[in-house]
XYZ file of C-alpha atoms in Angstrom:
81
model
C 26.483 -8.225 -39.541
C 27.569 -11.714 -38.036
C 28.876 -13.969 -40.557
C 30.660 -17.737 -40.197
C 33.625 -18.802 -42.628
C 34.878 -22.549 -41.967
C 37.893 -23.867 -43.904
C 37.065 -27.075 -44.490
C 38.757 -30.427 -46.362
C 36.784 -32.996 -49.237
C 39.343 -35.504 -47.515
C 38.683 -34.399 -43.139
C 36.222 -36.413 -41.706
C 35.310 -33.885 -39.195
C 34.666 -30.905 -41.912
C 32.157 -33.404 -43.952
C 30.050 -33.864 -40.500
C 30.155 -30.269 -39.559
C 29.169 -29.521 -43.183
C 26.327 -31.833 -42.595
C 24.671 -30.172 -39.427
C 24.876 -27.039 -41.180
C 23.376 -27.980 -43.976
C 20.501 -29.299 -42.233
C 20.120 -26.033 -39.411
C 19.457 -22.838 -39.761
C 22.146 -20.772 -37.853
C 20.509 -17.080 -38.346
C 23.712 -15.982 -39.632
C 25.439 -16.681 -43.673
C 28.094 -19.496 -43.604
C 30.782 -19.359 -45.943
C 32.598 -22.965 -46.328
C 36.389 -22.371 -47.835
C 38.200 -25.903 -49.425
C 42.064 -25.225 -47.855
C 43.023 -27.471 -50.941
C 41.702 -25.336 -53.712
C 42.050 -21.921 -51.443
C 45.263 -22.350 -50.233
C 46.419 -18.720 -50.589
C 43.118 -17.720 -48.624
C 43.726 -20.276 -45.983
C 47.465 -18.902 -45.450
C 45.956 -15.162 -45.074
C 43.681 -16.627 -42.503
C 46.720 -18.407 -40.742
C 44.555 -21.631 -41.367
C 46.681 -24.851 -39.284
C 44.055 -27.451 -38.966
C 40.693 -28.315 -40.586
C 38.009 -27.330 -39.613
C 38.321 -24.032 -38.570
C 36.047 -22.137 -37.886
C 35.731 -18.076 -37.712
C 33.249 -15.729 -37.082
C 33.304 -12.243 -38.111
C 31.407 -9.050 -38.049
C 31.009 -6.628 -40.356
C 34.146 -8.159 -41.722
C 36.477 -8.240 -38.688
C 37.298 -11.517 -37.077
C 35.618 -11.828 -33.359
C 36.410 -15.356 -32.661
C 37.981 -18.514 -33.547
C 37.628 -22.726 -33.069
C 38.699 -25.341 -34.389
C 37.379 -29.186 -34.766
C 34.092 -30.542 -35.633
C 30.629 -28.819 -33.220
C 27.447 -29.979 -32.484
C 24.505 -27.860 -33.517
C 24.325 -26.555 -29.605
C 27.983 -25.659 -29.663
C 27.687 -24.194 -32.841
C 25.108 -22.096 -31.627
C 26.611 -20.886 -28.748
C 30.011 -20.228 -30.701
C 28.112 -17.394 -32.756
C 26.417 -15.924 -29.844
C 28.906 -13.008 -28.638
């Protein structure tokens, strides 16, 4: 099973607009959203640099990784594998 985590920031421009076109799609997949502020521990396992990040796993396992702010196309082809 495909899932999407993004570590995201209340204060990074970028994560609030990526947060947005998320919020308003439907990517066929769950989306997890991680704050690096109040995760930070989580975001260190995850060797988290930069905000956003964004990985996809399946069934558990990381497959891919991207950072910066998507559009909903590039989005969509980032969880296609």
């Amino acid at each position: 099973m495909k899932q999407l985590k993004i570590y995201s920031a209340s204060w990074c421009q970028p994560c609030q607009q990526l947060k947005k076109t998320i919020s308003a799609n439907d990517l066929g997949i769950p989306v997890t959203t991680v704050d690096v502020d109040a995760w930070k521990e989580e975001a260190k396992v995850d060797q988290v640099r930069s905000v956003p990040t964004l990985i996809l796993l399946e069934n558990g396992v990381e497959v891919k990784r991207a950072t910066g702010a998507k559009t909903l196309d590039q989005l969509k082809e980032f969880i296609k594998t």
